[in-house]
Coordinates of C-alpha atoms in Angstrom, one line a residue:
M7 CA -18.3 77.0 54.4
V8 CA -21.4 77.2 52.1
C9 CA -24.7 78.0 53.8
R10 CA -27.8 76.0 53.3
Q11 CA -29.4 78.6 51.0
R12 CA -26.4 78.6 48.7
K13 CA -25.9 74.9 48.1
C14 CA -26.9 75.4 44.5
G15 CA -23.5 77.0 44.0
C16 CA -24.6 80.7 44.0
S17 CA -22.4 83.4 45.6
K18 CA -23.7 85.6 48.4
D19 CA -24.2 88.5 46.0
D20 CA -26.1 86.2 43.6
E21 CA -28.3 85.0 46.4
Y22 CA -29.2 88.7 47.3
K23 CA -30.1 89.4 43.7
H24 CA -32.3 86.3 43.6
K25 CA -34.2 87.5 46.7
S26 CA -34.5 91.0 45.4
D27 CA -35.6 90.2 41.9
P28 CA -39.1 88.6 41.9
E29 CA -39.0 88.1 38.1
N30 CA -35.9 85.9 38.4
L31 CA -36.8 84.1 41.6
E32 CA -38.8 81.2 40.2
E33 CA -36.3 80.6 37.4
N34 CA -33.3 80.6 39.8
M35 CA -35.1 78.4 42.2
K36 CA -35.7 75.8 39.5
S37 CA -32.1 76.1 38.3
G38 CA -30.8 75.6 41.8
V39 CA -33.0 72.6 42.5
L40 CA -31.9 71.0 39.2
R41 CA -28.2 71.5 40.0
K42 CA -28.6 70.1 43.4
A43 CA -30.5 67.1 42.1
K44 CA -27.8 66.5 39.5
N45 CA -25.1 66.7 42.1
V46 CA -26.8 64.4 44.6
S47 CA -27.6 61.9 41.8
S48 CA -24.0 61.9 40.6
K49 CA -22.6 61.5 44.1
F50 CA -25.0 58.8 45.0
R51 CA -24.0 56.8 41.9
S52 CA -20.4 56.9 42.8
S53 CA -19.9 56.9 46.5
L54 CA -21.2 57.3 50.1
R55 CA -19.3 59.6 52.4
N56 CA -19.1 58.5 56.0
K57 CA -17.8 60.5 58.9
I58 CA -16.4 58.3 61.6
K59 CA -16.4 60.1 64.9
R60 CA -13.8 59.0 67.3
K61 CA -14.1 60.3 70.8
N62 CA -11.0 60.8 73.0
D63 CA -9.9 62.9 76.0
T64 CA -8.9 65.8 73.8
G65 CA -12.1 66.0 71.7
I66 CA -13.6 64.3 68.6
C67 CA -11.7 63.5 65.5
N68 CA -13.8 63.3 62.3
I69 CA -12.2 61.1 59.6
E70 CA -13.6 61.4 56.1
D71 CA -14.3 57.9 54.7
M72 CA -15.5 57.4 51.2
H73 CA -17.4 54.2 50.3
E74 CA -18.2 53.3 46.7
I75 CA -21.9 52.3 46.4
Q76 CA -21.0 49.0 44.7
D77 CA -18.5 48.2 47.4
H78 CA -20.9 49.2 50.1
K79 CA -23.6 46.8 48.9
A80 CA -21.0 44.0 48.5
V81 CA -19.7 44.4 52.0
D82 CA -23.3 44.5 53.4
A83 CA -24.1 41.2 51.7
F84 CA -20.7 39.7 52.8
R85 CA -21.4 40.8 56.4
Q86 CA -24.8 39.2 56.4
A87 CA -23.3 35.9 55.1
L88 CA -20.7 36.0 57.9
V89 CA -23.3 36.7 60.5
M90 CA -25.4 33.8 59.3
D91 CA -22.5 31.4 59.8
S92 CA -21.4 32.9 63.1
L93 CA -18.1 34.0 61.5
L94 CA -18.0 37.7 62.6
P95 CA -16.3 38.4 65.9
T96 CA -16.9 41.9 67.1
R97 CA -13.3 42.9 66.7
F98 CA -13.5 42.2 62.9
D99 CA -16.9 43.8 62.3
D100 CA -15.3 46.4 60.2
Y101 CA -16.2 47.7 56.7
H102 CA -12.7 48.0 55.5
V103 CA -11.5 44.7 56.8
M104 CA -14.3 42.9 55.0
L105 CA -13.8 44.9 51.8
R106 CA -10.1 43.8 51.7
F107 CA -11.1 40.1 51.8
L108 CA -13.7 40.7 49.1
K109 CA -11.2 42.4 46.9
A110 CA -8.8 39.5 47.4
R111 CA -11.4 37.1 46.0
K112 CA -12.6 39.3 43.2
F113 CA -15.9 40.0 45.2
N114 CA -16.9 36.3 45.2
I115 CA -18.7 36.1 48.5
N116 CA -18.4 32.3 48.9
K117 CA -14.7 32.3 48.2
A118 CA -14.2 35.4 50.4
K119 CA -16.1 33.6 53.2
I120 CA -13.8 30.5 53.0
M121 CA -10.8 32.8 53.1
W122 CA -12.3 34.6 56.1
A123 CA -13.0 31.4 58.0
N124 CA -9.5 30.2 57.3
M125 CA -8.1 33.5 58.6
L126 CA -10.1 33.2 61.9
E127 CA -8.8 29.6 62.3
W128 CA -5.2 30.6 61.6
R129 CA -5.4 33.4 64.1
K130 CA -6.6 31.0 66.8
N131 CA -3.9 28.5 66.1
F132 CA -1.1 31.0 65.6
G133 CA -2.0 33.2 68.6
A134 CA -2.2 36.3 66.5
D135 CA -4.8 38.0 68.7
T136 CA -2.3 38.3 71.6
I137 CA 1.0 38.2 69.8
M138 CA 1.6 42.0 70.4
E139 CA 1.7 41.3 74.1
D140 CA 3.0 37.7 74.2
F141 CA 5.9 37.8 71.8
N142 CA 9.3 39.5 72.6
F143 CA 11.6 39.6 69.6
K144 CA 14.6 40.5 71.7
E145 CA 17.0 39.9 68.8
L146 CA 15.6 42.7 66.7
N147 CA 18.7 45.0 66.9
E148 CA 20.9 42.1 65.7
V149 CA 18.5 41.1 63.0
Q150 CA 18.3 44.6 61.6
Q151 CA 22.1 44.6 61.4
Y152 CA 22.1 41.6 59.1
Y153 CA 18.8 42.4 57.4
P154 CA 18.1 46.1 57.3
H155 CA 14.3 46.8 57.3
G156 CA 11.6 48.8 59.1
Y157 CA 8.9 51.4 58.9
H158 CA 10.0 55.0 58.2
G159 CA 7.6 57.9 57.8
V160 CA 4.7 58.3 55.5
D161 CA 4.2 59.0 51.8
K162 CA 2.4 62.2 50.5
D163 CA -1.0 60.4 50.8
G164 CA -0.3 59.8 54.5
R165 CA 0.4 56.0 54.2
P166 CA 3.2 54.4 56.2
V167 CA 6.3 53.6 54.3
Y168 CA 7.9 50.2 54.8
I169 CA 11.5 49.6 53.7
E170 CA 13.5 46.4 53.1
R171 CA 17.1 46.4 51.9
L172 CA 16.9 42.8 50.7
G173 CA 20.2 43.0 48.8
M174 CA 22.1 43.6 52.1
I175 CA 20.8 40.4 53.8
D176 CA 23.5 38.2 55.4
V177 CA 21.8 34.9 55.7
D178 CA 24.5 33.1 57.6
M179 CA 24.7 35.7 60.3
L180 CA 20.9 36.2 60.4
L181 CA 20.4 32.5 61.2
Q182 CA 22.9 32.7 64.0
V183 CA 20.8 35.3 65.8
T184 CA 17.3 34.1 65.0
N185 CA 15.4 31.4 63.1
V186 CA 12.6 31.3 60.5
D187 CA 9.8 30.5 63.0
R188 CA 10.7 33.4 65.3
F189 CA 11.1 35.8 62.3
V190 CA 7.7 34.8 61.0
K191 CA 6.2 35.6 64.5
Y192 CA 7.9 38.9 64.4
Q193 CA 6.5 39.7 61.0
V194 CA 3.0 38.8 62.2
Q195 CA 3.5 41.0 65.2
E196 CA 4.4 43.9 62.8
F197 CA 1.3 43.2 60.7
E198 CA -0.8 43.4 63.9
K199 CA 0.9 46.7 64.9
S200 CA 0.1 48.2 61.6
L201 CA -3.6 47.3 61.8
A202 CA -3.9 48.3 65.5
I203 CA -1.6 51.3 65.7
R204 CA 0.1 52.5 62.5
F205 CA -2.9 52.7 60.2
P206 CA -5.2 54.3 62.8
A207 CA -2.6 56.9 63.6
C208 CA -2.0 57.7 60.0
S209 CA -5.8 58.0 59.4
V210 CA -6.0 60.6 62.2
A211 CA -3.0 62.5 60.9
A212 CA -4.3 62.5 57.3
N213 CA -8.0 63.0 58.2
K214 CA -9.0 60.1 56.0
H215 CA -9.1 56.3 56.3
I216 CA -5.8 54.6 55.6
D217 CA -5.2 50.9 55.6
T218 CA -2.5 50.4 53.0
S219 CA 1.2 51.1 52.9
T220 CA 3.9 52.0 50.4
T221 CA 6.9 49.6 50.3
I222 CA 10.4 50.3 49.1
L223 CA 12.4 47.1 48.3
D224 CA 16.1 47.7 47.7
V225 CA 17.5 44.8 45.8
Q226 CA 21.0 46.2 45.1
G227 CA 23.4 43.3 44.9
L228 CA 20.7 40.6 44.8
N229 CA 21.0 37.8 42.3
L230 CA 20.1 34.2 41.8
M231 CA 23.0 33.1 44.1
S232 CA 21.5 35.2 46.9
L233 CA 18.3 33.2 47.0
T234 CA 19.6 30.4 49.2
G235 CA 17.2 27.8 50.8
P236 CA 16.5 29.7 54.0
V237 CA 15.9 33.0 52.2
V238 CA 13.4 31.4 49.8
E239 CA 11.7 29.6 52.7
F240 CA 11.3 32.7 54.7
I241 CA 10.0 34.7 51.7
K242 CA 7.4 32.0 50.9
V243 CA 6.2 31.6 54.5
V244 CA 5.8 35.4 55.1
Q245 CA 4.2 35.9 51.7
K246 CA 1.6 33.2 52.4
V247 CA 0.8 34.6 55.8
D248 CA 0.4 38.1 54.4
N249 CA -1.7 37.0 51.4
D250 CA -4.0 34.7 53.4
N251 CA -4.6 36.8 56.5
Y252 CA -3.7 40.4 55.7
P253 CA -4.8 40.8 52.1
E254 CA -4.9 44.1 50.1
T255 CA -2.7 46.1 52.5
L256 CA -0.2 47.1 49.8
S257 CA -0.9 50.3 48.0
R258 CA 2.3 50.3 45.9
M259 CA 5.8 48.9 45.9
F260 CA 9.0 50.4 44.4
I261 CA 11.7 47.8 43.7
I262 CA 14.9 49.9 43.4
N263 CA 18.5 49.3 42.3
A264 CA 17.2 46.4 40.1
G265 CA 20.2 45.3 38.1
P266 CA 20.5 42.5 35.5
G267 CA 20.6 39.8 38.2
F268 CA 17.4 40.8 39.8
R269 CA 15.6 41.4 36.5
M270 CA 16.3 37.7 35.6
I271 CA 14.6 36.8 38.9
W272 CA 11.7 39.2 38.2
N273 CA 11.1 37.7 34.8
V274 CA 10.6 34.3 36.4
V275 CA 8.5 35.5 39.4
K276 CA 6.3 38.0 37.7
P277 CA 4.2 35.6 35.6
I278 CA 3.1 33.6 38.7
L279 CA 2.0 36.7 40.6
D280 CA -1.6 38.1 40.5
P281 CA -1.9 40.7 37.8
E282 CA -3.4 43.2 40.3
T283 CA -0.4 42.7 42.6
T284 CA 2.1 43.3 39.8
S285 CA 0.2 46.4 38.7
K286 CA 1.1 47.9 42.1
I287 CA 4.9 47.2 41.6
Q288 CA 7.4 49.5 39.8
V289 CA 10.8 48.0 39.1
L290 CA 13.4 50.8 38.9
G291 CA 17.1 50.8 38.3
S292 CA 19.7 53.0 40.1
N293 CA 18.0 56.3 38.9
Y294 CA 15.0 55.9 41.3
Q295 CA 15.3 59.0 43.4
R296 CA 13.1 61.3 41.4
K297 CA 10.3 58.7 41.3
L298 CA 10.5 58.2 45.1
L299 CA 10.4 61.9 45.7
E300 CA 7.3 62.2 43.6
V301 CA 5.4 60.2 46.2
I302 CA 7.4 60.7 49.4
D303 CA 8.5 64.1 50.8
G304 CA 12.3 64.5 51.2
S305 CA 11.9 65.0 54.9
E306 CA 10.3 61.5 55.1
L307 CA 12.8 59.7 52.9
P308 CA 16.1 58.4 54.3
E309 CA 19.2 60.1 53.1
F310 CA 20.5 56.8 51.7
F311 CA 17.6 56.9 49.2
G312 CA 18.0 60.5 48.2
G313 CA 16.0 62.2 51.0
C314 CA 17.2 64.3 53.8
C315 CA 16.3 62.2 56.9
T316 CA 19.0 60.5 59.0
C317 CA 17.3 59.8 62.3
A318 CA 20.8 60.1 63.8
I319 CA 19.5 60.2 67.4
E320 CA 17.6 56.9 67.0
G321 CA 20.6 55.1 65.4
G322 CA 19.5 55.4 61.8
C323 CA 16.2 55.6 59.8
L324 CA 15.5 51.9 59.8
R325 CA 15.8 51.7 63.6
S326 CA 13.6 54.7 64.4
D327 CA 10.1 53.5 63.4
K328 CA 9.5 57.1 62.6
G329 CA 5.8 58.0 61.9
P330 CA 2.6 59.5 63.2
W331 CA 2.2 56.4 65.3
K332 CA 5.0 57.7 67.6
D333 CA 3.0 60.8 68.4
Q334 CA 1.3 60.2 71.7
N335 CA -1.2 63.0 71.1
L336 CA -2.3 61.3 67.9
L337 CA -2.5 57.9 69.5
K338 CA -4.9 59.3 72.1
M339 CA -7.2 60.3 69.2
T340 CA -7.3 56.8 67.6
P341 CA -10.2 54.5 68.5
T342 CA -9.8 52.5 71.7
A343 CA -11.2 49.4 70.0
E344 CA -9.1 47.9 67.2
V345 CA -11.8 48.0 64.6
H346 CA -15.2 49.7 64.1
H347 CA -18.2 48.8 62.0
V348 CA -19.4 51.9 60.1
Q349 CA -23.1 52.0 60.5
T350 CA -24.1 55.5 59.3
A351 CA -23.7 57.1 55.9
S352 CA -24.8 60.4 54.5
I353 CA -24.7 61.7 50.9
S354 CA -22.7 64.9 50.3
D355 CA -24.5 67.5 48.3
N356 CA -21.5 68.7 46.4
D357 CA -18.9 66.6 44.7
G358 CA -16.0 68.6 46.1
T359 CA -17.1 68.7 49.7

């Protein structure tokens, strides 16, 4: 920890010499002031550092939260526009939520406001606010048997990892145990769990704000013949719900085991996707393990993807929902409210602190 007298970057011995050498005192003071001014100016131009204090029964958790100055100003303007039109419920008065919608509309406030208003209307009609309590997806175990998927662990940045083995989907059997409407409700419930539980727990565990995830999409065996009507319908519906109401929650995606069949599909799909979305996606063949292990520790990666985790007690990795969100002590340290508007900001004196 650097004391107030040494914020200019001097060591303790240098500080003693400064105090004991009158001839150098004035010069060193000027140098220190100039360095400090330069550091503050540089930091102010690039970002604001917020410390969100979250009180709980065990103490206070401080989460470092960096805000880019340009983003901070845009969010402030967007927030004022929402307040003016009575479009800002307390639960959504959150810096990062508003920033995600701005990013989704290239920081066009009017377009972001329309998207935001549509989201609020959709939530009301769909029942998203209470779906975590109201909806019971009792067929989950059977669904996972015919469509393996789930959250499992975190990447090296602390983000939750979501896995889908799309190439192993059995559409006929899947439609015997559920239907598209119920599956979409289940997906919305999972989105809500990520916002309310997974992201906050990961933020506490990593000591920084986290609101995006890493996705691994295993497409081994997938080809044009696999994309039957129900599969395409499901993908379209879930994608629209995600894009319209939970924008900018994907950090990166790895599409693995991409053979010639999938690459034909990808060549058709890629041109119609947003360039910013495709920039987050890496399409990999069967030699994907090294790339995954660069961003996900082996202990967090399932054995079937080249890691060393099996979650044998839980019945397999994709049934375990392994992650910081399963730690009851961490959950106690997450905020009791679902979202928080960050109202205070301070400027760090040193770029590295």
